[in-house]
PDB file of C-alpha atoms in Angstrom:
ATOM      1  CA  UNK J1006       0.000   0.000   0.000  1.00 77.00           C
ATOM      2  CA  UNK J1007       1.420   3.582  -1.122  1.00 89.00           C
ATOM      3  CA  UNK J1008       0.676   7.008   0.559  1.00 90.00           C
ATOM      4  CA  UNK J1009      -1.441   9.410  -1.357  1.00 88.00           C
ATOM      5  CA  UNK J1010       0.801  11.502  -3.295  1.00 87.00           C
ATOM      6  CA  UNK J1011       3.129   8.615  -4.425  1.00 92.00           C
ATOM      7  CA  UNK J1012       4.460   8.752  -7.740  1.00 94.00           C
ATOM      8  CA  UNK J1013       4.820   5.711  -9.887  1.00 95.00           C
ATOM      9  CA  UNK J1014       6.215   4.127 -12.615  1.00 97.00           C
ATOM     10  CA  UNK J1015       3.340   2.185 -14.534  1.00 97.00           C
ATOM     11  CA  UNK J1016       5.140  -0.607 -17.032  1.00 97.00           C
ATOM     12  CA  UNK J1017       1.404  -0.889 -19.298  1.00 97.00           C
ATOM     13  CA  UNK J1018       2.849  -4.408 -21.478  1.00 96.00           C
ATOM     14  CA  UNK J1019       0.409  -5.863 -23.955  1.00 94.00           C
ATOM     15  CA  UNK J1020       1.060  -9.408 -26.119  1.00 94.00           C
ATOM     16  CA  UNK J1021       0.893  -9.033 -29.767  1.00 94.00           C
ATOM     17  CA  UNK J1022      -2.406  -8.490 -30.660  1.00 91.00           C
ATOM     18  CA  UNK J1023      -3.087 -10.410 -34.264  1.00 90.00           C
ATOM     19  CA  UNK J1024       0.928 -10.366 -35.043  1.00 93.00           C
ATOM     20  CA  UNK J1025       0.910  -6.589 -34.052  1.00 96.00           C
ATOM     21  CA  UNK J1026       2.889  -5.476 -31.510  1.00 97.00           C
ATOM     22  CA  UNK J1027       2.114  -1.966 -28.909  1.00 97.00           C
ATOM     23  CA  UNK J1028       4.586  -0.053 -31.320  1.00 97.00           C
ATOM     24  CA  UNK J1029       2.291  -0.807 -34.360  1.00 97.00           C
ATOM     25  CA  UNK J1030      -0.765   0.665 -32.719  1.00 97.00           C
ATOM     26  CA  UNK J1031      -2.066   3.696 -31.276  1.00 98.00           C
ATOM     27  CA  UNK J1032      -3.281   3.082 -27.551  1.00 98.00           C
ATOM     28  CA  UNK J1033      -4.527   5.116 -24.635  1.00 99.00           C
ATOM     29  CA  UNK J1034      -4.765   4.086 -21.082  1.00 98.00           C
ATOM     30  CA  UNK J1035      -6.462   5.282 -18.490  1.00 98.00           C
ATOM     31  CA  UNK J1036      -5.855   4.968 -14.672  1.00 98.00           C
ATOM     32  CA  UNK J1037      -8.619   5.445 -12.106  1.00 97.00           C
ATOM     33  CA  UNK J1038      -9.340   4.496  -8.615  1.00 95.00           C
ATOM     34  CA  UNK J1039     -13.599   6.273  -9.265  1.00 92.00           C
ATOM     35  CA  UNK J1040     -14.576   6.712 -13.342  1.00 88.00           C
ATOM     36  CA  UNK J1041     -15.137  10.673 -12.537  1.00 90.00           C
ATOM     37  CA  UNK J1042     -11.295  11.302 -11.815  1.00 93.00           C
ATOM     38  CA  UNK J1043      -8.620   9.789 -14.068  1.00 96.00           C
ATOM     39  CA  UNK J1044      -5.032  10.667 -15.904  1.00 97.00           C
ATOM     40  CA  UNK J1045      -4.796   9.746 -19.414  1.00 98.00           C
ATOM     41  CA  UNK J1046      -1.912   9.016 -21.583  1.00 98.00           C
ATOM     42  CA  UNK J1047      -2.061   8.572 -25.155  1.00 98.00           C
ATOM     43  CA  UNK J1048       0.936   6.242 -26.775  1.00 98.00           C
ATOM     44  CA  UNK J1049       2.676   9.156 -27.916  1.00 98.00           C
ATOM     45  CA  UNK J1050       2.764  10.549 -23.993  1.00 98.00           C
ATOM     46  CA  UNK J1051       4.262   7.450 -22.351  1.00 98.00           C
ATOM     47  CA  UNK J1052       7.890   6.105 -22.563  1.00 98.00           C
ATOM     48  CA  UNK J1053       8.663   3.374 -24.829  1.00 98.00           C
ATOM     49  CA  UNK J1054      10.741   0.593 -23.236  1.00 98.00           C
ATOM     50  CA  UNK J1055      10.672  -1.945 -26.237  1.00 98.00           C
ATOM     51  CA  UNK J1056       7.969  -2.692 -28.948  1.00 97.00           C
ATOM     52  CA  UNK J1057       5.886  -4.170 -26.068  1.00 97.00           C
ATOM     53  CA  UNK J1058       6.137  -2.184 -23.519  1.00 98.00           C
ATOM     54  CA  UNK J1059       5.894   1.316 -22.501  1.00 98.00           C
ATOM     55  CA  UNK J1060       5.994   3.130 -19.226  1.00 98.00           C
ATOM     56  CA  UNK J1061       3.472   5.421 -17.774  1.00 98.00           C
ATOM     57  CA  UNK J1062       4.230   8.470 -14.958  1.00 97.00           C
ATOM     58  CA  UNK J1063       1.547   8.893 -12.532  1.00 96.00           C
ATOM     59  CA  UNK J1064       1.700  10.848  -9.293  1.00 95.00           C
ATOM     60  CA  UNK J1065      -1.314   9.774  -6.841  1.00 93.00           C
ATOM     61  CA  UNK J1066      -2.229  12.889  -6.128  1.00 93.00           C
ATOM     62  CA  UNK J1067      -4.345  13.475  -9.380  1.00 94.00           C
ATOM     63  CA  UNK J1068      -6.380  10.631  -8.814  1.00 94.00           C
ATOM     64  CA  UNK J1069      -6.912   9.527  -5.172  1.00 92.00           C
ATOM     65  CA  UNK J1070      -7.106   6.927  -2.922  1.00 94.00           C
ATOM     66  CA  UNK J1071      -7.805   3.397  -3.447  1.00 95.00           C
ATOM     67  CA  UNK J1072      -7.414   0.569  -5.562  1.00 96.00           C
ATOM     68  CA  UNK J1073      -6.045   1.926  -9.457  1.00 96.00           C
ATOM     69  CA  UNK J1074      -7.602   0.418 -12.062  1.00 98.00           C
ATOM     70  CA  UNK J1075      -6.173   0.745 -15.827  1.00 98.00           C
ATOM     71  CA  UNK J1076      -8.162   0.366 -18.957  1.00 98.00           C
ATOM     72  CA  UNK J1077      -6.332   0.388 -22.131  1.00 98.00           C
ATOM     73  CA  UNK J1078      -7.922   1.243 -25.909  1.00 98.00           C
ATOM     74  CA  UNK J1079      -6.435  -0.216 -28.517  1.00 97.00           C
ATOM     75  CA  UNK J1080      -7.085   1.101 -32.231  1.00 97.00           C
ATOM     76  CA  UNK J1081      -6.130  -2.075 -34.108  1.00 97.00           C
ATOM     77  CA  UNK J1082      -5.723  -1.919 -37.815  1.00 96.00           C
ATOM     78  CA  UNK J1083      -8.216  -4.469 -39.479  1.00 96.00           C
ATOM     79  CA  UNK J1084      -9.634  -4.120 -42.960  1.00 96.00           C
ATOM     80  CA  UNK J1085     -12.852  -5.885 -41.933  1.00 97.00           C
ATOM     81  CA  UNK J1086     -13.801  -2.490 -40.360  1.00 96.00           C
ATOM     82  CA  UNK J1087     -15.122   0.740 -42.283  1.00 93.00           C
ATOM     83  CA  UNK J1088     -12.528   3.081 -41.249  1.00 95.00           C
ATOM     84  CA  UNK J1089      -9.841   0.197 -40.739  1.00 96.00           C
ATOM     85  CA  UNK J1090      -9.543   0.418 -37.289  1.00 97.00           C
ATOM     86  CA  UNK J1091     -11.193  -2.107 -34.189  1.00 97.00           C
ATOM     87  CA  UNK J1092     -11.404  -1.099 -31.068  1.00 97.00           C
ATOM     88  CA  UNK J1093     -10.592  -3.191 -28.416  1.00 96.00           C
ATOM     89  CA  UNK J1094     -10.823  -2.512 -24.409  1.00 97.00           C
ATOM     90  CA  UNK J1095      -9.533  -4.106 -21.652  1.00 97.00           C
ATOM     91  CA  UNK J1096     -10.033  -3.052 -17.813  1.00 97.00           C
ATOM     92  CA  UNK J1097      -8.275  -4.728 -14.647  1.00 96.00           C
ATOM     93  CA  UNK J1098      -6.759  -3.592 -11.608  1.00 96.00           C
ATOM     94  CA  UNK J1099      -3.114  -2.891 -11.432  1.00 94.00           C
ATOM     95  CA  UNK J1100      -2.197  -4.498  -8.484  1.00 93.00           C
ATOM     96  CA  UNK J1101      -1.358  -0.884  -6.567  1.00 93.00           C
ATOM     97  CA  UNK J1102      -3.558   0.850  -3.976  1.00 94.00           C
ATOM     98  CA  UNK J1103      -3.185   3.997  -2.429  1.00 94.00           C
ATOM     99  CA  UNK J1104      -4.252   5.343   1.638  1.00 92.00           C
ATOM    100  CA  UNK J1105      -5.053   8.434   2.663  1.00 85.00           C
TER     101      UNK J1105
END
């Protein structure tokens, strides 16, 4: 258990998705402890460790206490969709929760 105000180091890892790996998509995740009060980092904002893994920077502060939750949205490219792109979400809890 971590102290509100904690700052972590998030390592988001994915397994290839259809042969693609993280680096071949665009992502955003999302961590939350309540749905009303979240930080959100797009690919783009997070550190890339390798093509499977990149690191998020999140200080406790912004989104309170209790158990963090991360859901990540994947835009996978798939020509069976109009605009070439499938969504897919996945939610769980990150294993990290924060006191007052």
């Amino acid at each position: 258990m971590s102290s509100l105000g904690t700052e972590f180091k998030i390592n988001v890892h994915v397994e290839p998705i259809d042969g693609l790996h993280m680096s071949d998509y665009d992502f955003t995740c999302r961590f939350y402890v309540y749905t009303d009060r979240f930080v959100e980092f797009k690919k783009k904002d997070m550190i890339m460790v390798n093509q499977d893994n990149y690191i998020a920077c999140i200080n406790s502060e912004e989104i309170g206490s209790g158990n963090i939750k991360m859901q990540i949205t994947a835009l996978i490219p798939d020509v069976d969709f109009p605009n070439g792109l499938r969504t897919e979400k996945e939610t769980l809890y990150i294993g990290i929760k924060i006191s007052k």
